[in-house]
mmCIF file of C-alpha atoms and ligand atoms in Angstrom:
data_model
loop_
_atom_site.group_PDB
_atom_site.id
_atom_site.type_symbol
_atom_site.label_atom_id
_atom_site.label_comp_id
_atom_site.label_asym_id
_atom_site.label_seq_id
_atom_site.Cartn_x
_atom_site.Cartn_y
_atom_site.Cartn_z
ATOM 1 C CA MET K 13 0.022 0.084 0.047
ATOM 2 C CA ASP K 14 1.272 3.481 -0.888
ATOM 3 C CA TYR K 15 1.893 5.410 2.216
ATOM 4 C CA LYS K 16 0.669 9.014 1.791
ATOM 5 C CA ARG K 17 1.123 12.185 3.769
ATOM 6 C CA ILE K 18 -1.951 14.386 4.129
ATOM 7 C CA LEU K 19 -2.053 17.842 5.594
ATOM 8 C CA THR K 20 -5.271 18.883 7.037
ATOM 9 C CA VAL K 21 -6.089 22.466 8.016
ATOM 10 C CA GLN K 22 -8.896 23.107 10.208
ATOM 11 C CA ASP K 23 -9.752 24.056 13.897
ATOM 12 C CA ILE K 24 -9.501 22.186 17.060
ATOM 13 C CA SER K 25 -12.940 22.286 18.846
ATOM 14 C CA CYS K 26 -11.629 20.903 22.150
ATOM 15 C CA VAL K 27 -14.968 19.194 22.749
ATOM 16 C CA GLY K 28 -17.630 18.822 19.923
ATOM 17 C CA GLN K 29 -16.603 15.743 17.736
ATOM 18 C CA CYS K 30 -15.932 17.873 14.682
ATOM 19 C CA SER K 31 -13.016 19.215 12.485
ATOM 20 C CA LEU K 32 -9.519 18.006 13.623
ATOM 21 C CA THR K 33 -10.833 15.565 16.541
ATOM 22 C CA VAL K 34 -12.684 13.939 13.786
ATOM 23 C CA ALA K 35 -10.344 14.400 10.792
ATOM 24 C CA LEU K 36 -7.164 13.076 12.605
ATOM 25 C CA PRO K 37 -8.458 9.678 13.651
ATOM 26 C CA ILE K 38 -10.426 9.094 10.389
ATOM 27 C CA LEU K 39 -7.402 9.874 8.227
ATOM 28 C CA SER K 40 -5.049 7.874 10.570
ATOM 29 C CA ALA K 41 -7.512 4.883 10.109
ATOM 30 C CA SER K 42 -7.382 5.210 6.291
ATOM 31 C CA GLY K 43 -3.592 4.426 6.687
ATOM 32 C CA ALA K 44 -2.078 7.786 5.771
ATOM 33 C CA GLU K 45 0.335 9.874 7.727
ATOM 34 C CA THR K 46 -1.786 12.785 9.013
ATOM 35 C CA CYS K 47 -0.140 16.164 9.563
ATOM 36 C CA ILE K 48 -2.246 18.996 11.078
ATOM 37 C CA LEU K 49 -2.362 22.638 11.089
ATOM 38 C CA PRO K 50 -4.866 23.915 13.575
ATOM 39 C CA SER K 51 -6.713 27.217 12.190
ATOM 40 C CA ALA K 52 -8.081 28.116 15.768
ATOM 41 C CA VAL K 53 -8.643 26.567 19.145
ATOM 42 C CA LEU K 54 -12.293 26.637 20.316
ATOM 43 C CA SER K 55 -13.495 25.290 23.691
ATOM 44 C CA THR K 56 -16.412 23.648 21.815
ATOM 45 C CA HIS K 57 -17.719 23.844 18.307
ATOM 46 C CA THR K 58 -20.284 26.863 17.575
ATOM 47 C CA ALA K 59 -23.451 24.893 16.715
ATOM 48 C CA GLY K 60 -25.405 24.664 19.831
ATOM 49 C CA PHE K 61 -23.050 25.451 22.668
ATOM 50 C CA LYS K 62 -23.091 28.939 24.183
ATOM 51 C CA GLY K 63 -20.157 31.125 25.355
ATOM 52 C CA PHE K 64 -17.501 29.148 23.599
ATOM 53 C CA THR K 65 -13.916 30.627 23.503
ATOM 54 C CA CYS K 66 -12.004 30.932 20.314
ATOM 55 C CA ARG K 67 -8.230 31.506 19.822
ATOM 56 C CA ASP K 68 -7.553 32.444 16.057
ATOM 57 C CA LEU K 69 -4.197 31.021 15.035
ATOM 58 C CA THR K 70 -3.846 32.914 11.651
ATOM 59 C CA GLU K 71 -0.758 34.793 12.945
ATOM 60 C CA ASP K 72 1.145 31.406 13.607
ATOM 61 C CA ILE K 73 0.613 30.021 10.088
ATOM 62 C CA PRO K 74 3.289 31.779 8.033
ATOM 63 C CA ALA K 75 6.017 30.640 10.376
ATOM 64 C CA ILE K 76 4.794 27.076 10.514
ATOM 65 C CA ALA K 77 4.669 27.089 6.654
ATOM 66 C CA ALA K 78 8.150 28.581 6.273
ATOM 67 C CA HIS K 79 9.572 25.931 8.544
ATOM 68 C CA TRP K 80 8.010 23.114 6.448
ATOM 69 C CA LYS K 81 9.426 24.832 3.373
ATOM 70 C CA LYS K 82 12.801 25.071 4.827
ATOM 71 C CA GLU K 83 12.787 21.446 5.865
ATOM 72 C CA GLY K 84 11.557 20.395 2.525
ATOM 73 C CA ILE K 85 8.336 18.814 3.895
ATOM 74 C CA ASP K 86 5.713 18.441 1.228
ATOM 75 C CA PHE K 87 2.256 16.713 1.149
ATOM 76 C CA ASP K 88 0.359 14.321 -1.257
ATOM 77 C CA ALA K 89 -2.841 16.093 -0.201
ATOM 78 C CA VAL K 90 -3.901 19.241 1.419
ATOM 79 C CA TYR K 91 -7.426 18.961 2.756
ATOM 80 C CA THR K 92 -8.962 22.050 4.538
ATOM 81 C CA GLY K 93 -12.108 22.425 6.649
ATOM 82 C CA TYR K 94 -13.377 25.054 9.068
ATOM 83 C CA LEU K 95 -11.177 28.254 8.697
ATOM 84 C CA ALA K 96 -11.381 30.904 11.028
ATOM 85 C CA SER K 97 -10.825 34.211 9.127
ATOM 86 C CA GLU K 98 -10.632 35.579 5.480
ATOM 87 C CA GLN K 99 -6.960 36.115 6.066
ATOM 88 C CA GLN K 100 -6.581 32.396 6.853
ATOM 89 C CA ILE K 101 -8.142 31.433 3.575
ATOM 90 C CA LEU K 102 -5.503 33.436 1.745
ATOM 91 C CA LEU K 103 -2.772 31.834 3.796
ATOM 92 C CA VAL K 104 -4.141 28.406 2.900
ATOM 93 C CA LYS K 105 -3.753 29.128 -0.643
ATOM 94 C CA GLU K 106 -0.024 29.668 -0.104
ATOM 95 C CA LEU K 107 0.026 26.255 1.750
ATOM 96 C CA PHE K 108 -1.199 24.592 -1.440
ATOM 97 C CA SER K 109 2.229 25.431 -2.969
ATOM 98 C CA LEU K 110 3.844 23.088 -0.296
ATOM 99 C CA GLY K 111 2.289 20.145 -2.288
ATOM 100 C CA ALA K 112 4.176 17.416 -3.766
ATOM 101 C CA LYS K 113 4.024 16.943 -7.468
ATOM 102 C CA GLY K 114 0.314 15.869 -8.149
ATOM 103 C CA CYS K 115 -0.810 16.930 -4.654
ATOM 104 C CA LYS K 116 -4.525 16.880 -4.354
ATOM 105 C CA ARG K 117 -6.218 19.975 -3.071
ATOM 106 C CA ILE K 118 -9.481 19.168 -1.145
ATOM 107 C CA VAL K 119 -11.520 21.907 0.143
ATOM 108 C CA ASP K 120 -14.513 21.406 2.428
ATOM 109 C CA PRO K 121 -15.984 24.942 2.579
ATOM 110 C CA ALA K 122 -17.260 24.270 6.128
ATOM 111 C CA MET K 123 -19.235 27.397 6.945
ATOM 112 C CA ALA K 124 -22.956 26.734 6.656
ATOM 113 C CA ASP K 125 -25.804 24.343 6.909
ATOM 114 C CA GLY K 126 -29.565 24.257 7.059
ATOM 115 C CA GLY K 127 -29.964 27.470 4.975
ATOM 116 C CA LYS K 128 -27.682 29.458 7.402
ATOM 117 C CA LEU K 129 -24.095 30.577 7.778
ATOM 118 C CA TYR K 130 -22.422 29.404 10.912
ATOM 119 C CA PRO K 131 -22.415 32.242 13.631
ATOM 120 C CA ALA K 132 -18.693 33.352 12.931
ATOM 121 C CA PHE K 133 -19.306 33.859 9.062
ATOM 122 C CA ASP K 134 -20.724 36.376 6.819
ATOM 123 C CA GLU K 135 -21.271 36.973 3.143
ATOM 124 C CA LYS K 136 -17.840 38.407 2.654
ATOM 125 C CA PHE K 137 -16.246 35.339 4.194
ATOM 126 C CA ALA K 138 -18.242 33.136 1.952
ATOM 127 C CA ALA K 139 -17.063 35.201 -1.077
ATOM 128 C CA THR K 140 -13.434 34.781 -0.089
ATOM 129 C CA MET K 141 -14.153 30.970 0.449
ATOM 130 C CA ALA K 142 -15.307 30.799 -3.088
ATOM 131 C CA THR K 143 -11.950 31.805 -4.278
ATOM 132 C CA LEU K 144 -10.445 28.693 -2.403
ATOM 133 C CA VAL K 145 -13.054 26.523 -3.807
ATOM 134 C CA GLY K 146 -11.914 27.971 -7.270
ATOM 135 C CA GLU K 147 -8.460 26.478 -6.711
ATOM 136 C CA ALA K 148 -9.470 23.171 -5.451
ATOM 137 C CA ASP K 149 -9.245 19.756 -7.179
ATOM 138 C CA TYR K 150 -12.136 18.506 -5.104
ATOM 139 C CA ALA K 151 -14.625 20.621 -3.231
ATOM 140 C CA LEU K 152 -17.130 19.254 -0.917
ATOM 141 C CA PRO K 153 -19.875 21.678 -0.049
ATOM 142 C CA ASN K 154 -23.390 20.860 1.249
ATOM 143 C CA VAL K 155 -26.188 22.614 -0.548
ATOM 144 C CA THR K 156 -26.390 25.438 1.844
ATOM 145 C CA GLU K 157 -22.696 26.094 1.209
ATOM 146 C CA ALA K 158 -22.981 25.591 -2.499
ATOM 147 C CA CYS K 159 -25.817 28.505 -2.366
ATOM 148 C CA PHE K 160 -23.713 30.891 -0.442
ATOM 149 C CA LEU K 161 -20.538 30.232 -2.760
ATOM 150 C CA THR K 162 -22.541 30.769 -5.868
ATOM 151 C CA HIS K 163 -25.145 33.415 -4.763
ATOM 152 C CA THR K 164 -28.042 31.051 -5.430
ATOM 153 C CA PRO K 165 -31.178 31.272 -3.280
ATOM 154 C CA TYR K 166 -31.255 28.316 -0.884
ATOM 155 C CA ARG K 167 -34.040 25.706 -1.462
ATOM 156 C CA GLU K 168 -34.906 22.870 0.830
ATOM 157 C CA THR K 169 -36.796 20.813 -1.777
ATOM 158 C CA LEU K 170 -34.429 19.877 -4.507
ATOM 159 C CA THR K 171 -35.029 19.180 -8.130
ATOM 160 C CA LYS K 172 -32.546 17.890 -10.719
ATOM 161 C CA ASP K 173 -32.349 21.179 -12.578
ATOM 162 C CA TYR K 174 -31.669 23.050 -9.293
ATOM 163 C CA VAL K 175 -28.744 20.610 -8.542
ATOM 164 C CA LYS K 176 -27.410 20.638 -12.006
ATOM 165 C CA GLU K 177 -27.483 24.622 -11.719
ATOM 166 C CA LEU K 178 -25.462 24.348 -8.496
ATOM 167 C CA VAL K 179 -22.997 21.986 -9.870
ATOM 168 C CA ASP K 180 -22.504 24.243 -13.105
ATOM 169 C CA LYS K 181 -21.984 27.261 -10.863
ATOM 170 C CA LEU K 182 -19.597 25.601 -8.699
ATOM 171 C CA HIS K 183 -17.499 24.461 -11.719
ATOM 172 C CA ALA K 184 -17.677 27.998 -13.055
ATOM 173 C CA LEU K 185 -15.692 29.100 -9.799
ATOM 174 C CA GLY K 186 -12.870 26.819 -11.036
ATOM 175 C CA VAL K 187 -13.144 23.643 -9.149
ATOM 176 C CA HIS K 188 -12.224 20.500 -11.020
ATOM 177 C CA THR K 189 -14.511 17.900 -9.323
ATOM 178 C CA VAL K 190 -17.621 18.855 -7.455
ATOM 179 C CA VAL K 191 -18.609 16.531 -4.548
ATOM 180 C CA LEU K 192 -22.032 17.979 -3.543
ATOM 181 C CA THR K 193 -23.477 16.395 -0.376
ATOM 182 C CA GLY K 194 -27.055 16.262 0.804
ATOM 183 C CA ILE K 195 -28.727 15.477 -2.486
ATOM 184 C CA GLY K 196 -31.890 13.544 -2.426
ATOM 185 C CA TYR K 197 -35.098 13.933 -4.276
ATOM 186 C CA ARG K 198 -37.469 12.058 -1.741
ATOM 187 C CA GLU K 199 -38.405 12.882 1.874
ATOM 188 C CA ASP K 200 -36.747 9.680 2.957
ATOM 189 C CA THR K 201 -33.525 9.846 0.766
ATOM 190 C CA THR K 202 -30.278 11.889 0.703
ATOM 191 C CA GLY K 203 -27.044 11.366 -1.137
ATOM 192 C CA VAL K 204 -23.962 12.811 -2.860
ATOM 193 C CA VAL K 205 -23.477 14.020 -6.337
ATOM 194 C CA VAL K 206 -19.879 13.772 -7.855
ATOM 195 C CA ASP K 207 -19.233 15.630 -11.147
ATOM 196 C CA GLY K 208 -15.631 15.384 -12.479
ATOM 197 C CA ASP K 209 -13.616 13.543 -15.100
ATOM 198 C CA ALA K 210 -16.052 10.608 -15.081
ATOM 199 C CA GLY K 211 -19.157 12.699 -15.670
ATOM 200 C CA PHE K 212 -22.099 13.127 -13.316
ATOM 201 C CA TYR K 213 -22.713 10.564 -10.726
ATOM 202 C CA HIS K 214 -25.367 10.481 -7.977
ATOM 203 C CA TYR K 215 -25.376 8.012 -5.025
ATOM 204 C CA GLU K 216 -28.667 8.156 -3.255
ATOM 205 C CA HIS K 217 -29.172 6.357 0.027
ATOM 206 C CA ARG K 218 -31.591 6.600 2.827
ATOM 207 C CA ARG K 219 -31.820 9.583 5.118
ATOM 208 C CA ILE K 220 -31.921 9.248 8.682
ATOM 209 C CA PRO K 221 -34.265 11.876 9.952
ATOM 210 C CA ARG K 222 -32.060 13.606 12.660
ATOM 211 C CA ASN K 223 -30.001 16.726 12.921
ATOM 212 C CA SER K 224 -26.530 15.635 13.389
ATOM 213 C CA HIS K 225 -23.475 17.733 13.987
ATOM 214 C CA GLY K 226 -20.063 17.086 12.610
ATOM 215 C CA THR K 227 -21.330 14.778 9.801
ATOM 216 C CA GLY K 228 -19.820 17.117 7.177
ATOM 217 C CA ASP K 229 -16.310 16.726 8.743
ATOM 218 C CA VAL K 230 -16.867 12.852 9.088
ATOM 219 C CA TYR K 231 -17.939 12.848 5.415
ATOM 220 C CA ALA K 232 -15.105 14.877 3.985
ATOM 221 C CA SER K 233 -12.509 13.086 6.164
ATOM 222 C CA ALA K 234 -13.604 9.690 5.059
ATOM 223 C CA PHE K 235 -13.785 10.807 1.378
ATOM 224 C CA THR K 236 -10.200 12.206 1.724
ATOM 225 C CA GLY K 237 -8.821 8.923 3.298
ATOM 226 C CA ALA K 238 -10.489 6.787 0.735
ATOM 227 C CA LEU K 239 -9.388 9.066 -2.251
ATOM 228 C CA MET K 240 -5.797 8.844 -0.973
ATOM 229 C CA ARG K 241 -6.085 5.164 -0.644
ATOM 230 C CA GLY K 242 -6.544 5.038 -4.635
ATOM 231 C CA PHE K 243 -10.385 4.787 -4.806
ATOM 232 C CA SER K 244 -11.983 6.965 -7.439
ATOM 233 C CA ALA K 245 -13.801 10.180 -6.356
ATOM 234 C CA GLU K 246 -17.201 8.274 -7.090
ATOM 235 C CA GLU K 247 -15.916 5.177 -5.048
ATOM 236 C CA ALA K 248 -14.625 7.531 -2.173
ATOM 237 C CA ALA K 249 -17.925 9.399 -2.174
ATOM 238 C CA LYS K 250 -19.978 6.146 -1.758
ATOM 239 C CA ILE K 251 -17.608 4.839 0.956
ATOM 240 C CA ALA K 252 -17.788 8.260 2.840
ATOM 241 C CA ALA K 253 -21.541 8.319 2.530
ATOM 242 C CA ASP K 254 -21.937 4.676 3.741
ATOM 243 C CA PHE K 255 -19.731 5.404 6.925
ATOM 244 C CA THR K 256 -21.416 8.706 7.697
ATOM 245 C CA VAL K 257 -24.883 6.849 7.515
ATOM 246 C CA LEU K 258 -23.520 4.112 9.949
ATOM 247 C CA CYS K 259 -22.027 6.731 12.249
ATOM 248 C CA ILE K 260 -25.551 8.505 12.531
ATOM 249 C CA GLU K 261 -27.434 5.293 12.880
ATOM 250 C CA ASN K 262 -25.282 4.306 15.832
ATOM 251 C CA THR K 263 -25.530 7.469 17.667
ATOM 252 C CA PRO K 264 -28.348 7.865 20.229
ATOM 253 C CA ALA K 265 -30.319 11.105 19.689
ATOM 254 C CA SER K 266 -29.516 12.160 23.321
ATOM 255 C CA HIS K 267 -25.865 12.664 22.080
ATOM 256 C CA TRP K 268 -26.735 15.957 20.185
ATOM 257 C CA TYR K 269 -23.316 17.740 19.541
ATOM 258 C CA GLY K 270 -21.599 15.047 17.505
ATOM 259 C CA VAL K 271 -21.569 11.449 16.101
ATOM 260 C CA GLU K 272 -20.075 8.408 17.837
ATOM 261 C CA PHE K 273 -17.817 7.685 14.932
ATOM 262 C CA GLU K 274 -14.940 6.101 17.043
ATOM 263 C CA PRO K 275 -16.285 2.478 17.660
ATOM 264 C CA LEU K 276 -16.971 2.449 13.839
ATOM 265 C CA LEU K 277 -13.455 3.271 12.583
ATOM 266 C CA LYS K 278 -12.914 -0.471 12.260
ATOM 267 C CA ASP K 279 -15.980 -0.556 9.792
ATOM 268 C CA TYR K 280 -14.348 2.288 7.852
ATOM 269 C CA ILE K 281 -11.023 0.256 7.633
ATOM 270 C CA GLN K 282 -13.051 -2.697 6.358
ATOM 271 C CA MET K 283 -14.580 -0.521 3.570
ATOM 272 C CA LEU K 284 -11.190 0.412 2.345
ATOM 273 C CA GLN K 285 -10.152 -3.133 1.775
ATOM 274 C CA PRO K 286 -9.818 -3.833 -1.988
ATOM 275 C CA SER K 287 -12.913 -6.054 -2.902
HETATM 276 O O1 PXL S 9 -18.480 20.779 11.720
HETATM 277 C C1 PXL S 9 -18.148 21.985 11.290
HETATM 278 C C2 PXL S 9 -17.611 22.825 12.429
HETATM 279 C C3 PXL S 9 -16.182 22.901 12.499
HETATM 280 N N1 PXL S 9 -15.611 23.790 13.555
HETATM 281 C C4 PXL S 9 -16.306 24.553 14.212
HETATM 282 C C5 PXL S 9 -17.677 24.505 14.022
HETATM 283 C C6 PXL S 9 -18.368 23.843 13.035
HETATM 284 C C7 PXL S 9 -19.881 23.824 12.994
HETATM 285 O O2 PXL S 9 -20.530 24.309 13.500
HETATM 286 O O3 PXL S 9 -18.609 25.396 14.750
HETATM 287 C C8 PXL S 9 -15.621 25.543 15.256
#
């Protein structure tokens, strides 16, 4: 098995089962060396906890990147998630240049859900994030994020024409492969659309009617791990969807702030075995 080195840039929410506390274990389970660059340290995530603390680490990024450059450290993939400021988005673009030849740039524009931006963000942040998406090989927005990135009115009920419009507008930003999550055409289904070299692909699966936090991060991490193990974008999108559904299914509703993915890492490892 090819041993890959992945850099993931996102926050540490000390409590909350999202961002780095999810990405690090999932990427490690995929078999890749996982390097991290924390964008900020928060006491908890911002979706439901009140009075959280946040230390923005933007100022530390240039020196960290300069040290890596001096040491000749490069990466097979750079995967970004929740970023704390517009300036940080611009610094991440510079980090992309630390990539090895053929380095995959994977952007999860983690900034919105359910028709709304997360509390820390505004439309200007979304516009800057759109420029990062434009430089990505793979971008993984949910429908809300896709709407903010492309100035499209948000709709809860999806049609094939509306999804095609979102995919086309995301491509127009410059991203090579669009991985659009949360796409289902019936009340009881959801799924993922992949549009890249292999054309348009839709994997539709059952929807568990529950509001789950952190699942976008579980999804993007599982996708990145599978992609770096050599699966195609379509296969990686399906593996990530199956794993995320399993995580939601195995989380009691009382566990409101995240999903209990840890006991299921063994299932993810199994999903990554060649068939
Ligand atoms: O799961 C996305 C995420 C990551 N990091 C922080 C968040 C959220 C979602 O709310 O608040 C800090």
